[in-house]
Coordinates of C-alpha atoms in Angstrom, one line a residue:
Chain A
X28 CA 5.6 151.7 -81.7
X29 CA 7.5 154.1 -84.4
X30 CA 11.0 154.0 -84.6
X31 CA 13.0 156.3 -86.6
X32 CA 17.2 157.1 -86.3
X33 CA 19.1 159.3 -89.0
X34 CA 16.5 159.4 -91.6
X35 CA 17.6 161.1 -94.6
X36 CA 15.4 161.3 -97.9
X37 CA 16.1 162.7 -100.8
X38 CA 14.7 163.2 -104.7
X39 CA 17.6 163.7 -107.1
X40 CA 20.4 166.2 -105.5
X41 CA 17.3 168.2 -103.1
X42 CA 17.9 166.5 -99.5
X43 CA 14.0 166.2 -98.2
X44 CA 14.8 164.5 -95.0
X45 CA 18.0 165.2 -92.9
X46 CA 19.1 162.7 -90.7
X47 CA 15.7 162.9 -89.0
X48 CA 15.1 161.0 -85.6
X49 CA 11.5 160.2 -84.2
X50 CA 9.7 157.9 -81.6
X51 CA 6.1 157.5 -80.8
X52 CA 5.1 154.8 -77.7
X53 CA 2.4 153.1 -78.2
X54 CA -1.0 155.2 -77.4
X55 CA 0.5 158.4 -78.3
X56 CA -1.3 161.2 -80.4
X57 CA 1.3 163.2 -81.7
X58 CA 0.7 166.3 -84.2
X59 CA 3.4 166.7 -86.6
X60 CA 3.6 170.6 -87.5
X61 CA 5.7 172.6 -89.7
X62 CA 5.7 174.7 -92.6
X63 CA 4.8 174.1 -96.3
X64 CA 7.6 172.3 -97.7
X65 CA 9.3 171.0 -94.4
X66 CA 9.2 167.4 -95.8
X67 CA 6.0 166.5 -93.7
X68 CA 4.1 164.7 -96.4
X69 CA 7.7 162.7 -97.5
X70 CA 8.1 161.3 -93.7
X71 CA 4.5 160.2 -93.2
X72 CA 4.7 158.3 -96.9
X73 CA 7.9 156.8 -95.8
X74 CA 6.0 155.5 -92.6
X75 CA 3.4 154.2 -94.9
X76 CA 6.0 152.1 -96.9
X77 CA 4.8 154.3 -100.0
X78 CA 8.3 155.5 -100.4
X79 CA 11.3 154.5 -99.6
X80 CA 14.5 156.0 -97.5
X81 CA 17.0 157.0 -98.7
X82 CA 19.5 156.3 -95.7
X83 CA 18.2 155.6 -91.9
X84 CA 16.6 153.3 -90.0
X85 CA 12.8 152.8 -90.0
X86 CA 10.6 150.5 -87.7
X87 CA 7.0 150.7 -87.3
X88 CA 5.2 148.5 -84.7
X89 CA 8.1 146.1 -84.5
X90 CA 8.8 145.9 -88.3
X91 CA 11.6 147.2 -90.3
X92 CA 11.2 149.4 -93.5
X93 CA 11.3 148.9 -96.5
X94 CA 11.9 145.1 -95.9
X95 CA 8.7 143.6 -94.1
X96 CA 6.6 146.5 -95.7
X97 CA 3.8 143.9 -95.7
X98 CA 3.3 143.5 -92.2
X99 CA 3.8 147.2 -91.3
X100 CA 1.1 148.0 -93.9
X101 CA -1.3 144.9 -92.0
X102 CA -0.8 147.0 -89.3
X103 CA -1.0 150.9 -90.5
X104 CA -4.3 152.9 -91.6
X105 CA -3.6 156.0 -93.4
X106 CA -5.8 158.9 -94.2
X107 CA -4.7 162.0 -96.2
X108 CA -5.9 164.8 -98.4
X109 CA -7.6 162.9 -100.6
X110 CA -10.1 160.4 -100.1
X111 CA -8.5 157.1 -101.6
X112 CA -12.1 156.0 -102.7
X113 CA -13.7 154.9 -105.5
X114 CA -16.5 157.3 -106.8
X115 CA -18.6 155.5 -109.2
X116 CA -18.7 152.7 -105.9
X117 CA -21.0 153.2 -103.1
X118 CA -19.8 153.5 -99.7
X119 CA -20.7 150.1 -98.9
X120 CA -18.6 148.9 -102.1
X121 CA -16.0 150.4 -101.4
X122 CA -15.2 149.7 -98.1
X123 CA -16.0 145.4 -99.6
X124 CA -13.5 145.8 -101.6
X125 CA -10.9 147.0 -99.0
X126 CA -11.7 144.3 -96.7
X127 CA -11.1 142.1 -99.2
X128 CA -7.9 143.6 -100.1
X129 CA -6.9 143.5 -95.9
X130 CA -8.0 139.7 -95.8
X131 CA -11.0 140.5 -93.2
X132 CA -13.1 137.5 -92.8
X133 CA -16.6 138.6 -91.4
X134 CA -16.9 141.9 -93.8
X135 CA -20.4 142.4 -93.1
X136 CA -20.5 142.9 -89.4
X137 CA -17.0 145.1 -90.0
X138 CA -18.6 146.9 -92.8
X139 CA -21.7 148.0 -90.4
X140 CA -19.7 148.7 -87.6
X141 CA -17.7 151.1 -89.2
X142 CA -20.7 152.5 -91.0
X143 CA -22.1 153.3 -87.7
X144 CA -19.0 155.0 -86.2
X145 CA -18.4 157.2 -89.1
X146 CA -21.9 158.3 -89.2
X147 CA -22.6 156.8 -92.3
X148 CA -25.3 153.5 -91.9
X149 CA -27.5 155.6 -93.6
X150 CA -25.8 156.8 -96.5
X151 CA -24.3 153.1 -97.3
X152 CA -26.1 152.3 -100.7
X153 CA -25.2 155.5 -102.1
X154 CA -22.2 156.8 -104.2
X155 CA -19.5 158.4 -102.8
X156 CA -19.1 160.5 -105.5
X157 CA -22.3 162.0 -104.4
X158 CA -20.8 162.6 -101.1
X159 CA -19.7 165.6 -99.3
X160 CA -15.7 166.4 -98.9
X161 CA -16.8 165.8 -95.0
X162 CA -18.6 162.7 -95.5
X163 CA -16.0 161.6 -97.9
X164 CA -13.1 162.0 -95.3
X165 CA -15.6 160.8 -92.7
X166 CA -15.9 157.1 -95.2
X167 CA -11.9 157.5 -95.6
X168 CA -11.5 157.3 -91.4
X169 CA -13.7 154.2 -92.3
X170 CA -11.8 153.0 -94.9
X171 CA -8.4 153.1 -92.9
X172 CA -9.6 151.5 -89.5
X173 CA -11.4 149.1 -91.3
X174 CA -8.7 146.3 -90.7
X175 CA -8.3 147.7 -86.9
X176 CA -4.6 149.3 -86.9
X177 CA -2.6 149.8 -84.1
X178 CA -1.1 152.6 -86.3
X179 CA -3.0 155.1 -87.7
X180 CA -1.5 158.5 -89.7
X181 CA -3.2 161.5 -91.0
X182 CA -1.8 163.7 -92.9
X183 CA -3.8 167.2 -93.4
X184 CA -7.2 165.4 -92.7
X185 CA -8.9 168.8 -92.5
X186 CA -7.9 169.9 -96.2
X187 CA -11.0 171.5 -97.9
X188 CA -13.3 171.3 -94.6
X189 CA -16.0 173.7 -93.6
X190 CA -16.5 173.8 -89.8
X191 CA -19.3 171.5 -89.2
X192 CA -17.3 168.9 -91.5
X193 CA -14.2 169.7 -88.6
X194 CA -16.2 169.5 -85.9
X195 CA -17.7 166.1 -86.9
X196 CA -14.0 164.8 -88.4
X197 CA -12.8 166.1 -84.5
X198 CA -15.1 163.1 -82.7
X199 CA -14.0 160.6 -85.1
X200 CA -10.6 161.0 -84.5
X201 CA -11.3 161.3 -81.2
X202 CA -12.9 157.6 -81.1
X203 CA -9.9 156.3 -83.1
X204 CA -7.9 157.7 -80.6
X205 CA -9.5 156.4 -77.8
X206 CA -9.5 152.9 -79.0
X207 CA -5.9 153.1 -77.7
X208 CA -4.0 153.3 -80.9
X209 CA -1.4 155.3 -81.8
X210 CA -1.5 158.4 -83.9
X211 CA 0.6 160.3 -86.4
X212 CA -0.9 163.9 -87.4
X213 CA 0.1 166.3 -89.6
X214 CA -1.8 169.6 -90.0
X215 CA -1.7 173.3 -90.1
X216 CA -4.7 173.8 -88.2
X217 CA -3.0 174.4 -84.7
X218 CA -6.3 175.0 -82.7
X219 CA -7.4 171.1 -83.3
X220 CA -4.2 169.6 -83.3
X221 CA -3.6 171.6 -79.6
X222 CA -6.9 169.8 -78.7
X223 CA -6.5 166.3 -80.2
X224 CA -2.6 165.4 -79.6
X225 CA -0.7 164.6 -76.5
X226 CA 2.6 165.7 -78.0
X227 CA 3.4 168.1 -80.3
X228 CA 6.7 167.8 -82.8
X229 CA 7.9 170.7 -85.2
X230 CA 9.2 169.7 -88.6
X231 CA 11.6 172.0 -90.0
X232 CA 14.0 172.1 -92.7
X233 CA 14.3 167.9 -93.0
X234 CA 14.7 167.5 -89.1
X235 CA 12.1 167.2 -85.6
X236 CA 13.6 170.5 -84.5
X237 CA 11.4 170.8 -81.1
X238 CA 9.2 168.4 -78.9
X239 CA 6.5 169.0 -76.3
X240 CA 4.2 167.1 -74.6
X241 CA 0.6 168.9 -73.7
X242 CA 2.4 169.0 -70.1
X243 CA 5.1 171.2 -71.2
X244 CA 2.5 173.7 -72.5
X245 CA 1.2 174.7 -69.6
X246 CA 2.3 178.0 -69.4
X247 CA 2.3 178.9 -72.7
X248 CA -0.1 177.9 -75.9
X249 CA 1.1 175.6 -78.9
X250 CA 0.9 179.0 -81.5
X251 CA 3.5 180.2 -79.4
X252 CA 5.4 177.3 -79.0
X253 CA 5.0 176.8 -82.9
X254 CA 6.8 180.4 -83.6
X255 CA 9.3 180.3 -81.2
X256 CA 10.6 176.7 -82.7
X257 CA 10.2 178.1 -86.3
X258 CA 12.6 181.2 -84.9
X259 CA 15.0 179.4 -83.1
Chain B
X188 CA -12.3 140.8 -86.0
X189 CA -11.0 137.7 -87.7
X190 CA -8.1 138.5 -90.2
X191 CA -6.2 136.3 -93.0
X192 CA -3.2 136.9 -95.2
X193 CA -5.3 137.6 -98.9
X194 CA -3.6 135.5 -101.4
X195 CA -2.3 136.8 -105.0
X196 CA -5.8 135.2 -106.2
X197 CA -8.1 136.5 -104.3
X198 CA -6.6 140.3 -103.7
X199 CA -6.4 140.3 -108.1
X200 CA -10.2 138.9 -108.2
X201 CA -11.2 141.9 -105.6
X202 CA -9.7 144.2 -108.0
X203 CA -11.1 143.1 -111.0
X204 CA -14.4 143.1 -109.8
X205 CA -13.8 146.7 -108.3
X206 CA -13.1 147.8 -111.5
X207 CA -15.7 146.1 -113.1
X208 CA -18.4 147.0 -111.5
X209 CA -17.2 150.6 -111.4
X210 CA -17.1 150.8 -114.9
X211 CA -20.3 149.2 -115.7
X212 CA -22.3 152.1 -113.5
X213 CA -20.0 155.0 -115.0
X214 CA -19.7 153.4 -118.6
X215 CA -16.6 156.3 -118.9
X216 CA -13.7 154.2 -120.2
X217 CA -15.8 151.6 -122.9
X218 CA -17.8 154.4 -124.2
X219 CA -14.7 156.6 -125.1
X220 CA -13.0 153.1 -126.6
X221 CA -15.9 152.0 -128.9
X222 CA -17.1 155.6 -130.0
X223 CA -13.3 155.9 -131.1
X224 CA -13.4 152.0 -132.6
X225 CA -16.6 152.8 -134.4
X226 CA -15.1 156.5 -135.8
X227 CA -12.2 155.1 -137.0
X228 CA -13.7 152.2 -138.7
X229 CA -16.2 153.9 -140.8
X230 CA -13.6 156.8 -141.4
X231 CA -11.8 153.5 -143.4
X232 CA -15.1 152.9 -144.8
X233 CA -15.7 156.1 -146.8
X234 CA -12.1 156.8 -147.2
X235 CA -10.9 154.1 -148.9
X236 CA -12.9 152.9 -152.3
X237 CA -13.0 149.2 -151.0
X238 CA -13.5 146.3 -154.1
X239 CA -13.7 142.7 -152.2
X240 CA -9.7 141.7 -152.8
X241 CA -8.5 144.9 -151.4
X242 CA -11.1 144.9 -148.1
X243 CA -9.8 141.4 -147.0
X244 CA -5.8 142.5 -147.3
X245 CA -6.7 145.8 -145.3
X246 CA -8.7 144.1 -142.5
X247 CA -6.2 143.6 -139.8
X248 CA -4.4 146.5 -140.7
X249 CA -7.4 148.4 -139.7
X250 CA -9.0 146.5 -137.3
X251 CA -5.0 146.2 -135.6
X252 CA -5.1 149.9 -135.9
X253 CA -8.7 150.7 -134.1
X254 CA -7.8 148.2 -131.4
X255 CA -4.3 149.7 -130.5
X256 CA -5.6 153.5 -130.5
X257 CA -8.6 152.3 -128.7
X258 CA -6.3 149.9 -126.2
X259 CA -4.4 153.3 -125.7
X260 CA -7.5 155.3 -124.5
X261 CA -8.5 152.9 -122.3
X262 CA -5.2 151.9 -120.2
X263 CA -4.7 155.5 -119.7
X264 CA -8.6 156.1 -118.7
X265 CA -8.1 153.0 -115.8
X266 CA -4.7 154.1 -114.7
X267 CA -5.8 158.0 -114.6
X268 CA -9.0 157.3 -112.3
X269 CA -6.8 155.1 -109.4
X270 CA -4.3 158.2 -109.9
X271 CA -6.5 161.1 -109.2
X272 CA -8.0 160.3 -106.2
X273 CA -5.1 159.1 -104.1
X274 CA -6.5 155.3 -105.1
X275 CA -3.8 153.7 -106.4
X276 CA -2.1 154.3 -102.7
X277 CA -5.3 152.8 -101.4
X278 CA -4.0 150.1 -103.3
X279 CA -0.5 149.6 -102.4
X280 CA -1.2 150.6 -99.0
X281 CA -3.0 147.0 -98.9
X282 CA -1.1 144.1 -97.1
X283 CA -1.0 142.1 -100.4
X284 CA 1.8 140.9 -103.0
X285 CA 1.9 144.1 -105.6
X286 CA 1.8 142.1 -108.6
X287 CA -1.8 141.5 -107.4
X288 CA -2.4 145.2 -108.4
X289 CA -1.1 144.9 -111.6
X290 CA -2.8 141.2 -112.5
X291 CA -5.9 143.1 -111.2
X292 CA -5.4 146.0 -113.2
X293 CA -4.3 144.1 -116.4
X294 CA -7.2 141.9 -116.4
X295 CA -9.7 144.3 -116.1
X296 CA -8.3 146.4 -118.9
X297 CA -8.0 143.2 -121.0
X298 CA -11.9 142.7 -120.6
X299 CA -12.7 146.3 -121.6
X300 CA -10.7 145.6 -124.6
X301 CA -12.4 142.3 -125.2
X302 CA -15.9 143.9 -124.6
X303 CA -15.1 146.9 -126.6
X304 CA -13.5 144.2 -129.6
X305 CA -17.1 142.1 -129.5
X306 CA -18.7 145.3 -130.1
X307 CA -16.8 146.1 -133.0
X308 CA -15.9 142.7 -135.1
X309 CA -19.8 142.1 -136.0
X310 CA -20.5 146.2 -136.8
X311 CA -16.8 146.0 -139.3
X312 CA -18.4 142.5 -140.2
X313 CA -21.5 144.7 -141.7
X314 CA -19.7 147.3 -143.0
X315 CA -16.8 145.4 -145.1
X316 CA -19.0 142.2 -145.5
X317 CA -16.0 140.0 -144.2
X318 CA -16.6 137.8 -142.1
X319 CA -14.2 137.9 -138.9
X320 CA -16.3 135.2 -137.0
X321 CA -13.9 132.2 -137.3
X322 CA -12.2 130.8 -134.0
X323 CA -8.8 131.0 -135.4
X324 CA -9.3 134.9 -136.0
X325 CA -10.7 135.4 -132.7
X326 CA -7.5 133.6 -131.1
X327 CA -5.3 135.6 -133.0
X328 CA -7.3 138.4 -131.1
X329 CA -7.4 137.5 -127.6
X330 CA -3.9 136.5 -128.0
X331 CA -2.7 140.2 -129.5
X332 CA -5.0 141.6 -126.8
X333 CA -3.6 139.7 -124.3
X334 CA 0.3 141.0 -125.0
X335 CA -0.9 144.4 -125.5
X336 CA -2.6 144.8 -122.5
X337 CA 0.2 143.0 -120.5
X338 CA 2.9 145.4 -121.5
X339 CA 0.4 148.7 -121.7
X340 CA -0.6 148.0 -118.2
X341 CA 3.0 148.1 -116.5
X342 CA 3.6 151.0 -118.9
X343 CA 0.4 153.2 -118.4
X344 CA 1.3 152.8 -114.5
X345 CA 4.8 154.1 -115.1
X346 CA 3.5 157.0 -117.2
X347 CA 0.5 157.5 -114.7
X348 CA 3.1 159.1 -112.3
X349 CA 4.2 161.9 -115.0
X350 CA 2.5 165.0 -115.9
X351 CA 2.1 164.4 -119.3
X352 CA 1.1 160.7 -118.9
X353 CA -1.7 161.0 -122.2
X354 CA 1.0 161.6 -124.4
X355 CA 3.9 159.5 -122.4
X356 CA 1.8 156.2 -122.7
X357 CA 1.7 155.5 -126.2
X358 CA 4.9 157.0 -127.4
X359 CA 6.4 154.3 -124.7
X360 CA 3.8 151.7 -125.8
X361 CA 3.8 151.9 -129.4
X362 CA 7.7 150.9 -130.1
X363 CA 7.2 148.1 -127.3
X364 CA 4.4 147.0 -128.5
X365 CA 5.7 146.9 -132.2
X366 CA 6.4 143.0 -131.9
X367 CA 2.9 141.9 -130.7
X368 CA 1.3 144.3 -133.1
X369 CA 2.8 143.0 -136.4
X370 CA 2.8 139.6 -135.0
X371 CA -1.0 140.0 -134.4
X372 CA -1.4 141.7 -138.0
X373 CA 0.9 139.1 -140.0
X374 CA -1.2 136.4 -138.6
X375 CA -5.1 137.9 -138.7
X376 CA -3.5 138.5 -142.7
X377 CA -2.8 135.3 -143.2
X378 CA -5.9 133.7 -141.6
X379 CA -8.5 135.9 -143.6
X380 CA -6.1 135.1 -146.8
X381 CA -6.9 131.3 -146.4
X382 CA -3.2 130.6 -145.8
X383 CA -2.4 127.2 -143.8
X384 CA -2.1 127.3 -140.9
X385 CA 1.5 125.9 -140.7
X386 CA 2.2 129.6 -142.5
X387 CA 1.0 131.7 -139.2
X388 CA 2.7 129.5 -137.1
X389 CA 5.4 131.9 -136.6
X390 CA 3.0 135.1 -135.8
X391 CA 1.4 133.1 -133.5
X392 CA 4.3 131.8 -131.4
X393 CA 5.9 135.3 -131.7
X394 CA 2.5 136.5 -130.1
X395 CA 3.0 133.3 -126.8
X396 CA 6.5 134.4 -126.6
X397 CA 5.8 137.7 -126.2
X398 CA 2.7 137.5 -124.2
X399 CA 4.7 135.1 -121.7
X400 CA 7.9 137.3 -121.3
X401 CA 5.8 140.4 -120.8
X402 CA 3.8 139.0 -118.3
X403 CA 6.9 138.0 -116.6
X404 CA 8.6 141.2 -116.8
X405 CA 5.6 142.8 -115.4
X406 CA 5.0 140.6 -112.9
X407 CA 9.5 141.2 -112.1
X408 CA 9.3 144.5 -112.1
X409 CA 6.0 146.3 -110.9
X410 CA 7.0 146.9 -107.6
X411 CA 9.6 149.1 -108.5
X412 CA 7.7 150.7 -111.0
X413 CA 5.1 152.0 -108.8
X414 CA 7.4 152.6 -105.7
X415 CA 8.9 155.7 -104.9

């Protein structure tokens, strides 16, 4: 489903990205972990077809990047940090106006149907800038599988969260996830990703420097594995 | 889930109205543009001793001057608020031609200015006792507006990316816009003077040219402006 061979990014002279390789099948959940700085945020944009690469190959869900960006980005939902809503909209607005940006036809039924699975029917006629930072992510999850992507990637979706906030944000990805679809993580918070993902890749300095499925930890605990792939 | 391809059209309409409607509940954007309109105007007013010969050669040179200022606020106000929140990647993360985002974008800001330029004509109207309501005038306007907003738009969403993007934008603008701002002046001058109109004809087709290439450019170029 993600492709990735010799990706190399960089901004001016500072190399980002080092000849980086990746694959995801389709279904995975991988967790992408790694310090501040390893270039996490840069690979997931370059996925997104919000930047571009420098050198290497890119294919996501059978499309090159940057050249059929359009139809990787028909196919991707993306959730980060921030919310990527509107706040003087309401919910309900905001999530129109993206179906009509991703072509939907029947925007009602969609709109209430993600409503519903983000826990937020209730709350639809109300502003989002009124909201919560957990009900905002929660309307952001809504907001990126609005268009039902095969591809979906979160980059630090727990940023600013109390626990209750985690908790809830933990059964919503856990639904998008079981829908089949295949996930891109990143995140520092090692207890959820260990519980969410079904492999496990550590970013460091500009390359995947180790791989483990939840198989491989077994024996041992993904902190562990975490500080022995930083050391080595 | 049925799905189509959104045309140019209809992905520039749903930004509009986004916008639209966002700024009619907040109000932010055209109540920061007419405060500063109204300010400036009636700063004119009691600084300059105004006889009836002098207050009709100083009209678009003020009212020029109110609308760029005012244009300025407002581009960087509509950019800013897609910026902070991670929006404007909500944008281009959308399946749709990117010169949707910027026709979307440029519109909107165009109607602020338009809405904003209503608001003020009648109340400088009042206060100068010209009268501005003729429909040559107002063409002059729309079409001044038009190239303004055309090139502040691609620029406001280059400077959007920097740091200092409130001072960036209009010290890029200002010697772009220089063309569509004298052209805009010359002719409102000339109109309000009683000249023929064969003597604004080359103001005015400055202003076409210049509102055609720029929209051109833009349309060339956004993608690359906003890309990484």
């Amino acid at each position: 489903m993600i492709e990735v061979k010799k990706l190399v990014k960089r901004f001016g002279l500072k190399v980002i990205l080092r000849g980086l390789d990746f694959h995801v099948e389709p279904g995975e959940f991988v967790a992408l972990l790694g310090p501040n700085g390893a270039g996490k945020t840069t690979f997931l944009r370059i996925l997104s077809s919000l930047s571009r690469p420098s050198m290497g190959e890119v294919q996501v869900a059978g499309y090159k990047l940057p050249h059929e960006a359009a139809q990787v980005r028909a196919r991707l939902g993306v959730v980060s940090h921030l919310p990527l809503l509107y706040p003087d909209l309401t919910a309900e607005e905001n999530l129109r106006f993206y179906a009509r940006m991703y072509g939907i036809e029947d925007q009602e039924q969609r709109l209430t149907e993600v409503l519903e699975m983000v826990g937020l029917e209730h709350r639809r006629k109300d502003l989002v800038g009124a909201f919560s930072r957990g009900m905002q992510q929660r309307l952001a999850i809504g907001r990126a599988v609005l268009h039902d992507p095969e591809v979906m990637l979160f980059d630090e979706p727990y940023t600013g969260l109390d626990q209750d906030a985690s908790e809830m944000l933990d059964e919503v990805l856990r639904s998008v996830a079981a829908k089949g679809r295949t996930v891109v993580m990143t995140s520092h918070d090692l207890a959820r990703a260990e519980d969410l993902a079904t492999r496990f890749d550590i970013l460091s300095r500009g390359v995947i420097a180790t791989s483990a499925t939840r198989d491989d930890l077994k024996t041992t605990n993904l902190l562990a594995f975490y500080k022995q792939s930083l050391e080595s | 889930m049925k799905r189509s391809s959104p045309s140019l059209l209809k992905a520039t309409l749903a930004i509009v109205q986004k916008d639209l409607a966002a700024e009619f509940r907040s109000r932010e954007l055209i109540s920061a543009m007419l405060v500063f309109s109204l300010l400036v105007i009636l700063i004119f007013n009691f600084a300059l001793e105004l006889d009836i010969k002098v207050r009709q050669s100083v009209t678009a040179g003020v009212l020029w001057t109110t609308f760029a200022f005012a244009g300025t606020l407002g581009l960087n106000r509509s950019m800013s608020v897609e910026k902070d929140r991670g929006c404007i990647d909500g944008l281009l993360l959308a399946p749709v031609d990117r010169s949707a985002i910027y026709f979307g974008k440029a519109i909107s800001n165009l109607a602020f200015m338009l809405i904003v330029e209503a608001i003020v004509l009648p109340v400088y109207s009042m206060l100068y006792n010209v009268n501005l309501f003729r429909l040559d005038l107002l063409g002059v306007i729309l079409l001044g507006s038009i190239g303004y907003t055309a090139v502040g738009t691609l620029l406001s969403a280059m400077a959007v990316q920097t740091r200092t993007r409130d001072v960036l934008l209009p010290i890029l603008l200002f010697p772009i816009a220089v063309p569509v701002l004298l052209a805009s002046v010359k002719a409102s001058n000339g109109l309000l003077a009683g000249a023929e109109f064969a003597e604004v004809l080359t103001p005015l087709n400055i202003l076409i040219v210049y509102d055609i290439v720029f929209i051109a450019v833009a349309f060339m170029v956004f993608d690359f402006v906003v890309e990484e």
